[in-house]
Each structure stands twice: as structure tokens, then as C-alpha cells.
């Protein structure tokens, strides 16, 4: 191939036979890596399914280790091993956060009373370590392959570095495999542990005791709904569904969920009842003070208009 640029002439020779051999070897490497990823995925799924069964037993409501596991679940999510500010962590960043999690988790694991809890926690740590190791393997090999292809492109003036991965049926050049593993840990596995935060009222951010489910399907605690109705806030605070709050009645009480909350979160329910009692007493005291400060009036007070009450 010749290039003419004014009086300069450049000749580039490409040995197609050698390039074909090189690219075929790269394709073989990709296929081997893909097969390796499939084997890892199969083993990982087997291990995580076994861990799920045991975790469900030790973290179930009423078990001796229910609350230590809930604290571990909360700590793991707060540590955010796999992401940071919406971006996926590198394997080094994930390792640092994972070590931080292990250090803090000791405060909860030392409260285990069931031998199986220790076994499950060790399995949980191994699943995370396996995912980090696989992530490290991917990132190092991705970098190495890109460097090899880049050097090849520099010598041959081809564009294999960008083009070749698109012609090979593999997830190796994406984070899909690692994302699947981390998703299984953070969602499929840990979601087994009952979490009271899933049932929090979006207004007060507390456990939705006596949960009211609006017609738009959003959930609120009874206390906040009564307050919203008194203030004539007719629409849903979340989705703005028209008159969803206004039309809520005692029929909107989610009795099935109330039973679940009472069974799964007895400690939180007791704390919430105590909190609501204190809030009510404080409100009554403030209302009494306001009435005492007002001048005497013979006008009949208007009754509060609250459908739920």
C-alpha cells in the first residue's frame, strides 16, 4: 500500500497470513475466557443457592440471631462494597471496602448464638472474596489484551483493538459477569433477610405501623395519613395521584402487611408504639397550652374532619 503526500512516499506491508494467525489465536483466547466465566458462574450459583437456604433459616423472624443478621445486612449495604457514587468500583476499591465491612461486622458476629450463623457468615465472606478475585482477573486480563491489540494495531495500522471484541461473542470486555455475581449477593441473597426499612413511611421515614395503602399502591403510616388529611393534602405525596389521600378510609388499612410487620419486626413495632404514644402526649400537651392561652369563646369548636379516624 502506498501513500503519496507531496514528495513523500510511504510503503506499508501487511502480512495477512501472520495477522490471521494472530487474530485466530486471540479469538481462541476469548472463547477460553468465556468458558472459564461460565464455569465460574455455575460454581458461584451453586454456592450462593446453598448459602441462601442456610441464611433463610438463621435470619428468620424469631430466631436467636435474627437481629445480628439484620445489622450485618444494614452494614453491608451502607459500606457499599461494589459501587461508589453510582460508579462501579475497581477490584482494589472493592477490596478496601470489603475489608472495612469485615472489621465492622465483628461487632455483630460476636453476638451469634447459633453455630450455623458462623458457617453462613463464612460462606458469605467467601462469596464476596470470590467475586472480588474474579473481578481482579477480568480487569487485569482486559488491560493485558487491550495492550496486546493496541501494539498490534500500531505495527499493522489495523483497528483490531476496537473492532475485534465486537466480532467475538463474549462478555469478557464488559462488566456483565461481575455485575451478575454482585447482584446475586446484594439483592438475591441479602433480600432474604427481613428489612424493616422496606416498609418505612416516606413521610416520617419510620416503620409504617398500621400501614395505609393508598389506591395508587403507595404505603404510609396511619399517623402521617391522618395528619395529611387534617391539612387537606388530598393527593399522594409520592406520585401525586389525585385525591389518593383524601379518599383513604379504614378500608385502606393493609391488614396482611400489618400481620407481617407484627410477626417479623416485634422489637421495631414496640419501639414505634412507644414513640407514637410519646408524640401523641406531646401534641395533646401543646394543644392544651394553646387552648389555655386563647381567650374564652362560646363558639362551638368545629370537629376535625378526618375520614380515617
Short mmCIF file of C-alpha atoms in Angstrom, two decimals:
data_model
loop_
_atom_site.label_atom_id
_atom_site.label_comp_id
_atom_site.label_asym_id
_atom_site.label_seq_id
_atom_site.Cartn_x
_atom_site.Cartn_y
_atom_site.Cartn_z
CA UNK A 1 0.00 0.00 0.00
CA UNK A 2 1.33 3.42 -0.93
CA UNK A 3 0.56 6.85 0.43
CA UNK A 4 1.53 10.00 -1.53
CA UNK A 5 1.93 13.20 0.45
CA UNK A 6 3.55 15.80 -1.79
CA UNK A 7 7.04 14.43 -2.43
CA UNK A 8 6.93 11.82 0.34
CA UNK A 9 6.10 8.22 -0.29
CA UNK A 10 5.36 5.70 2.46
CA UNK A 11 5.10 1.99 1.96
CA UNK A 12 3.33 -0.25 4.49
CA UNK A 13 3.38 -4.02 4.17
CA UNK A 14 0.82 -6.18 5.98
CA UNK A 15 1.43 -9.90 6.15
CA UNK A 16 -2.17 -11.07 6.11
CA UNK A 17 -1.29 -14.68 6.82
CA UNK A 18 0.51 -13.74 10.05
CA UNK A 19 -2.25 -11.36 11.09
CA UNK A 20 -4.89 -14.00 10.50
CA UNK A 21 -2.97 -16.45 12.65
CA UNK A 22 -2.57 -13.84 15.39
CA UNK A 23 -6.24 -12.87 15.37
CA UNK A 24 -7.34 -16.50 15.38
CA UNK A 25 -5.25 -17.05 18.49
CA UNK A 26 -6.88 -14.03 20.12
CA UNK A 27 -10.34 -15.38 19.28
CA UNK A 28 -9.37 -18.70 20.87
CA UNK A 29 -8.27 -16.85 24.00
CA UNK A 30 -11.61 -15.04 24.14
CA UNK A 31 -13.50 -18.30 23.83
CA UNK A 32 -11.44 -19.92 26.58
CA UNK A 33 -12.04 -16.95 28.86
CA UNK A 34 -15.77 -17.12 28.12
CA UNK A 35 -15.84 -20.82 29.01
CA UNK A 36 -13.94 -20.04 32.20
CA UNK A 37 -16.53 -17.38 33.06
CA UNK A 38 -19.36 -19.89 32.52
CA UNK A 39 -17.68 -22.40 34.84
CA UNK A 40 -17.23 -19.71 37.49
CA UNK A 41 -20.85 -18.67 37.14
CA UNK A 42 -22.08 -22.24 37.56
CA UNK A 43 -19.97 -22.78 40.67
CA UNK A 44 -20.97 -19.40 42.09
CA UNK A 45 -24.68 -20.12 41.60
CA UNK A 46 -24.31 -23.48 43.34
CA UNK A 47 -22.57 -21.89 46.32
CA UNK A 48 -24.98 -18.97 46.61
CA UNK A 49 -28.04 -21.23 46.47
CA UNK A 50 -26.63 -23.32 49.31
CA UNK A 51 -25.95 -20.15 51.31
CA UNK A 52 -29.47 -18.86 50.67
CA UNK A 53 -31.06 -21.91 52.28
CA UNK A 54 -28.98 -21.63 55.44
CA UNK A 55 -29.31 -17.84 55.64
CA UNK A 56 -33.08 -18.10 55.46
CA UNK A 57 -33.02 -20.39 58.47
CA UNK A 58 -30.68 -18.40 60.73
CA UNK A 59 -32.12 -14.95 59.93
CA UNK A 60 -35.81 -15.85 60.08
CA UNK A 61 -38.04 -13.86 62.48
CA UNK A 62 -37.96 -15.28 65.98
CA UNK A 63 -34.56 -16.94 65.61
CA UNK A 64 -31.79 -16.22 68.11
CA UNK A 65 -29.64 -14.49 65.50
CA UNK A 66 -32.36 -12.55 63.69
CA UNK A 67 -31.18 -9.11 64.75
CA UNK A 68 -27.42 -9.66 64.35
CA UNK A 69 -28.11 -10.66 60.75
CA UNK A 70 -30.28 -7.61 60.17
CA UNK A 71 -27.47 -5.42 61.45
CA UNK A 72 -24.99 -7.20 59.18
CA UNK A 73 -27.31 -6.67 56.23
CA UNK A 74 -27.62 -2.96 57.01
CA UNK A 75 -23.85 -2.60 57.48
CA UNK A 76 -23.09 -4.33 54.17
CA UNK A 77 -25.44 -2.05 52.25
CA UNK A 78 -24.07 1.05 53.96
CA UNK A 79 -20.48 0.01 53.20
CA UNK A 80 -21.41 -0.24 49.50
CA UNK A 81 -18.63 -2.65 48.56
CA UNK A 82 -19.26 -2.68 44.83
CA UNK A 83 -20.15 0.90 43.91
CA UNK A 84 -19.32 4.48 44.83
CA UNK A 85 -21.40 7.50 43.83
CA UNK A 86 -23.15 5.44 41.18
CA UNK A 87 -19.92 4.15 39.62
CA UNK A 88 -18.66 0.58 39.73
CA UNK A 89 -15.65 0.11 42.00
CA UNK A 90 -12.40 -1.38 40.75
CA UNK A 91 -11.30 -4.60 42.39
CA UNK A 92 -8.86 -2.62 44.56
CA UNK A 93 -11.63 -0.30 45.77
CA UNK A 94 -13.96 -3.24 46.37
CA UNK A 95 -11.22 -4.98 48.38
CA UNK A 96 -10.70 -1.95 50.63
CA UNK A 97 -14.42 -1.60 51.32
CA UNK A 98 -14.82 -5.32 51.89
CA UNK A 99 -12.04 -5.28 54.48
CA UNK A 100 -13.77 -2.36 56.19
CA UNK A 101 -17.02 -4.32 56.26
CA UNK A 102 -15.33 -7.37 57.79
CA UNK A 103 -13.76 -5.24 60.51
CA UNK A 104 -17.05 -3.62 61.50
CA UNK A 105 -19.08 -6.83 61.17
CA UNK A 106 -17.21 -8.35 64.12
CA UNK A 107 -19.40 -6.23 66.41
CA UNK A 108 -22.40 -8.26 65.23
CA UNK A 109 -20.92 -11.70 64.53
CA UNK A 110 -19.68 -11.95 68.12
CA UNK A 111 -23.35 -11.88 69.16
CA UNK A 112 -24.15 -15.02 67.18
CA UNK A 113 -25.72 -17.75 69.31
CA UNK A 114 -26.28 -20.26 66.52
CA UNK A 115 -23.37 -22.27 65.16
CA UNK A 116 -24.90 -22.24 61.68
CA UNK A 117 -24.76 -18.43 61.65
CA UNK A 118 -20.97 -18.54 61.82
CA UNK A 119 -20.90 -21.06 58.98
CA UNK A 120 -23.22 -18.94 56.83
CA UNK A 121 -21.23 -15.78 57.51
CA UNK A 122 -18.01 -17.51 56.45
CA UNK A 123 -19.75 -18.63 53.25
CA UNK A 124 -20.96 -15.08 52.69
CA UNK A 125 -17.41 -13.76 53.05
CA UNK A 126 -16.13 -16.37 50.61
CA UNK A 127 -18.75 -15.44 48.01
CA UNK A 128 -17.63 -11.83 48.22
CA UNK A 129 -13.96 -12.76 48.04
CA UNK A 130 -14.61 -14.99 45.02
CA UNK A 131 -16.42 -12.13 43.27
CA UNK A 132 -13.53 -9.75 44.00
CA UNK A 133 -10.98 -12.28 42.75
CA UNK A 134 -12.95 -12.79 39.55
CA UNK A 135 -13.24 -9.03 39.12
CA UNK A 136 -9.47 -8.72 39.54
CA UNK A 137 -8.93 -11.47 36.96
CA UNK A 138 -11.19 -9.71 34.48
CA UNK A 139 -9.68 -6.26 34.91
CA UNK A 140 -6.07 -7.44 34.67
CA UNK A 141 -6.71 -9.60 31.61
CA UNK A 142 -8.80 -6.93 29.91
CA UNK A 143 -5.92 -4.48 30.29
CA UNK A 144 -3.39 -7.02 29.02
CA UNK A 145 -5.45 -7.93 25.95
CA UNK A 146 -6.08 -4.30 25.06
CA UNK A 147 -2.36 -3.58 25.29
CA UNK A 148 -1.54 -6.53 23.03
CA UNK A 149 -4.14 -5.47 20.46
CA UNK A 150 -3.01 -1.86 20.68
CA UNK A 151 0.60 -2.83 19.92
CA UNK A 152 -0.62 -4.99 17.06
CA UNK A 153 -2.62 -2.09 15.64
CA UNK A 154 0.41 0.17 15.92
CA UNK A 155 2.53 -2.23 13.89
CA UNK A 156 -0.08 -3.15 11.28
CA UNK A 157 -2.21 0.00 11.07
CA UNK A 158 -5.28 -2.19 11.60
CA UNK A 159 -8.06 -1.47 14.08
CA UNK A 160 -8.32 -4.78 15.90
CA UNK A 161 -8.27 -3.13 19.34
CA UNK A 162 -11.69 -1.61 18.75
CA UNK A 163 -13.14 -3.98 16.20
CA UNK A 164 -12.23 -7.47 17.35
CA UNK A 165 -14.20 -7.57 20.64
CA UNK A 166 -17.41 -6.80 18.73
CA UNK A 167 -16.95 -9.83 16.50
CA UNK A 168 -16.46 -12.26 19.38
CA UNK A 169 -19.47 -13.49 21.33
CA UNK A 170 -18.20 -12.87 24.86
CA UNK A 171 -18.95 -10.78 27.94
CA UNK A 172 -15.28 -10.56 28.71
CA UNK A 173 -14.98 -6.95 27.55
CA UNK A 174 -17.91 -5.82 29.69
CA UNK A 175 -18.66 -5.93 33.41
CA UNK A 176 -21.74 -8.10 32.87
CA UNK A 177 -20.33 -11.21 34.51
CA UNK A 178 -19.10 -9.41 37.62
CA UNK A 179 -22.33 -7.43 37.80
CA UNK A 180 -24.32 -10.66 37.81
CA UNK A 181 -22.31 -12.02 40.72
CA UNK A 182 -22.51 -8.84 42.79
CA UNK A 183 -26.23 -8.51 42.06
CA UNK A 184 -26.80 -12.02 43.36
CA UNK A 185 -25.03 -11.10 46.60
CA UNK A 186 -26.59 -7.70 47.23
CA UNK A 187 -30.13 -8.50 46.06
CA UNK A 188 -30.94 -12.16 45.68
CA UNK A 189 -29.05 -13.25 48.80
CA UNK A 190 -29.40 -10.37 51.25
CA UNK A 191 -33.05 -9.76 50.37
CA UNK A 192 -33.78 -12.99 52.23
CA UNK A 193 -33.14 -11.11 55.48
CA UNK A 194 -36.30 -9.20 56.53
CA UNK A 195 -35.52 -5.49 56.47
CA UNK A 196 -37.84 -3.01 58.25
CA UNK A 197 -36.57 -0.17 56.05
CA UNK A 198 -38.50 -1.69 53.14
CA UNK A 199 -41.70 -0.81 54.98
CA UNK A 200 -40.87 2.71 56.09
CA UNK A 201 -43.32 5.56 55.67
CA UNK A 202 -41.99 8.02 53.05
CA UNK A 203 -43.19 10.97 55.15
CA UNK A 204 -41.78 10.24 58.62
CA UNK A 205 -39.20 7.65 57.46
CA UNK A 206 -40.27 5.38 60.32
CA UNK A 207 -41.74 1.88 60.21
CA UNK A 208 -45.24 2.17 58.73
CA UNK A 209 -47.12 0.92 61.78
CA UNK A 210 -50.80 0.43 60.93
CA UNK A 211 -49.90 0.70 57.24
CA UNK A 212 -52.32 2.51 54.97
CA UNK A 213 -52.03 1.53 51.32
CA UNK A 214 -53.47 4.18 49.04
CA UNK A 215 -55.31 3.39 45.83
CA UNK A 216 -52.10 4.26 43.96
CA UNK A 217 -50.42 1.46 45.99
CA UNK A 218 -48.08 3.73 47.97
CA UNK A 219 -47.71 2.95 51.65
CA UNK A 220 -47.90 5.32 54.62
CA UNK A 221 -48.29 5.01 58.35
CA UNK A 222 -51.69 5.84 59.84
CA UNK A 223 -50.33 8.77 61.83
CA UNK A 224 -48.99 10.58 58.77
CA UNK A 225 -52.14 9.92 56.73
CA UNK A 226 -54.35 11.38 59.45
CA UNK A 227 -52.11 14.43 59.63
CA UNK A 228 -52.19 14.81 55.83
CA UNK A 229 -56.00 14.62 55.77
CA UNK A 230 -56.27 17.23 58.52
CA UNK A 231 -54.10 19.55 56.44
CA UNK A 232 -56.28 18.87 53.37
CA UNK A 233 -53.37 17.38 51.45
CA UNK A 234 -55.54 15.40 49.07
CA UNK A 235 -53.04 13.93 46.60
CA UNK A 236 -50.44 11.22 47.14
CA UNK A 237 -47.18 12.82 48.34
CA UNK A 238 -45.16 10.37 46.25
CA UNK A 239 -46.85 10.12 42.84
CA UNK A 240 -49.39 12.96 43.16
CA UNK A 241 -52.29 10.61 42.42
CA UNK A 242 -55.40 12.77 42.61
CA UNK A 243 -57.39 12.51 45.86
CA UNK A 244 -55.50 9.37 46.93
CA UNK A 245 -55.07 10.71 50.47
CA UNK A 246 -58.48 12.36 50.59
CA UNK A 247 -60.30 9.14 49.68
CA UNK A 248 -58.37 6.90 52.08
CA UNK A 249 -60.53 5.21 54.72
CA UNK A 250 -60.19 2.39 57.21
CA UNK A 251 -60.61 0.03 54.25
CA UNK A 252 -57.15 1.08 53.08
CA UNK A 253 -55.53 -0.50 56.13
CA UNK A 254 -53.24 -3.24 54.80
CA UNK A 255 -54.12 -5.95 57.32
CA UNK A 256 -51.93 -8.58 55.69
CA UNK A 257 -48.88 -6.33 55.88
CA UNK A 258 -49.76 -5.34 59.44
CA UNK A 259 -49.62 -9.02 60.42
CA UNK A 260 -46.27 -9.40 58.66
CA UNK A 261 -44.84 -6.36 60.44
CA UNK A 262 -46.11 -7.57 63.81
CA UNK A 263 -44.60 -11.02 63.26
CA UNK A 264 -41.31 -10.07 61.59
CA UNK A 265 -40.45 -6.88 63.48
CA UNK A 266 -41.78 -7.17 67.06
CA UNK A 267 -38.96 -5.09 68.52
CA UNK A 268 -39.44 -2.31 65.99
CA UNK A 269 -43.21 -2.36 66.47
CA UNK A 270 -42.84 -1.97 70.24
CA UNK A 271 -40.44 0.93 69.75
CA UNK A 272 -42.77 2.55 67.22
CA UNK A 273 -45.78 2.23 69.54
CA UNK A 274 -43.83 3.85 72.35
CA UNK A 275 -42.69 6.62 70.03
CA UNK A 276 -46.22 7.31 68.79
CA UNK A 277 -47.53 7.39 72.34
CA UNK A 278 -44.93 9.98 73.30
CA UNK A 279 -45.72 12.05 70.19
CA UNK A 280 -49.44 11.95 70.97
CA UNK A 281 -48.86 13.00 74.56
CA UNK A 282 -46.64 15.87 73.43
CA UNK A 283 -49.22 17.03 70.89
CA UNK A 284 -52.01 16.91 73.47
CA UNK A 285 -49.88 18.92 75.88
CA UNK A 286 -49.16 21.55 73.22
CA UNK A 287 -52.85 21.76 72.27
CA UNK A 288 -53.82 22.19 75.92
CA UNK A 289 -51.33 25.03 76.29
CA UNK A 290 -52.66 26.72 73.16
CA UNK A 291 -56.24 26.45 74.37
CA UNK A 292 -55.28 27.84 77.78
CA UNK A 293 -53.62 30.82 76.13
CA UNK A 294 -56.66 31.62 73.97
CA UNK A 295 -59.44 33.94 75.21
CA UNK A 296 -62.66 32.27 76.32
CA UNK A 297 -65.11 31.83 73.45
CA UNK A 298 -68.63 30.46 73.50
CA UNK A 299 -68.41 29.47 69.82
CA UNK A 300 -68.69 25.75 69.31
CA UNK A 301 -65.47 24.23 68.07
CA UNK A 302 -65.61 22.58 64.73
CA UNK A 303 -64.98 18.88 64.71
CA UNK A 304 -61.83 17.76 62.96
CA UNK A 305 -62.62 16.27 59.59
CA UNK A 306 -60.67 13.04 59.24
CA UNK A 307 -62.06 10.20 57.19
CA UNK A 308 -59.70 7.53 58.54
CA UNK A 309 -60.45 8.39 62.17
#
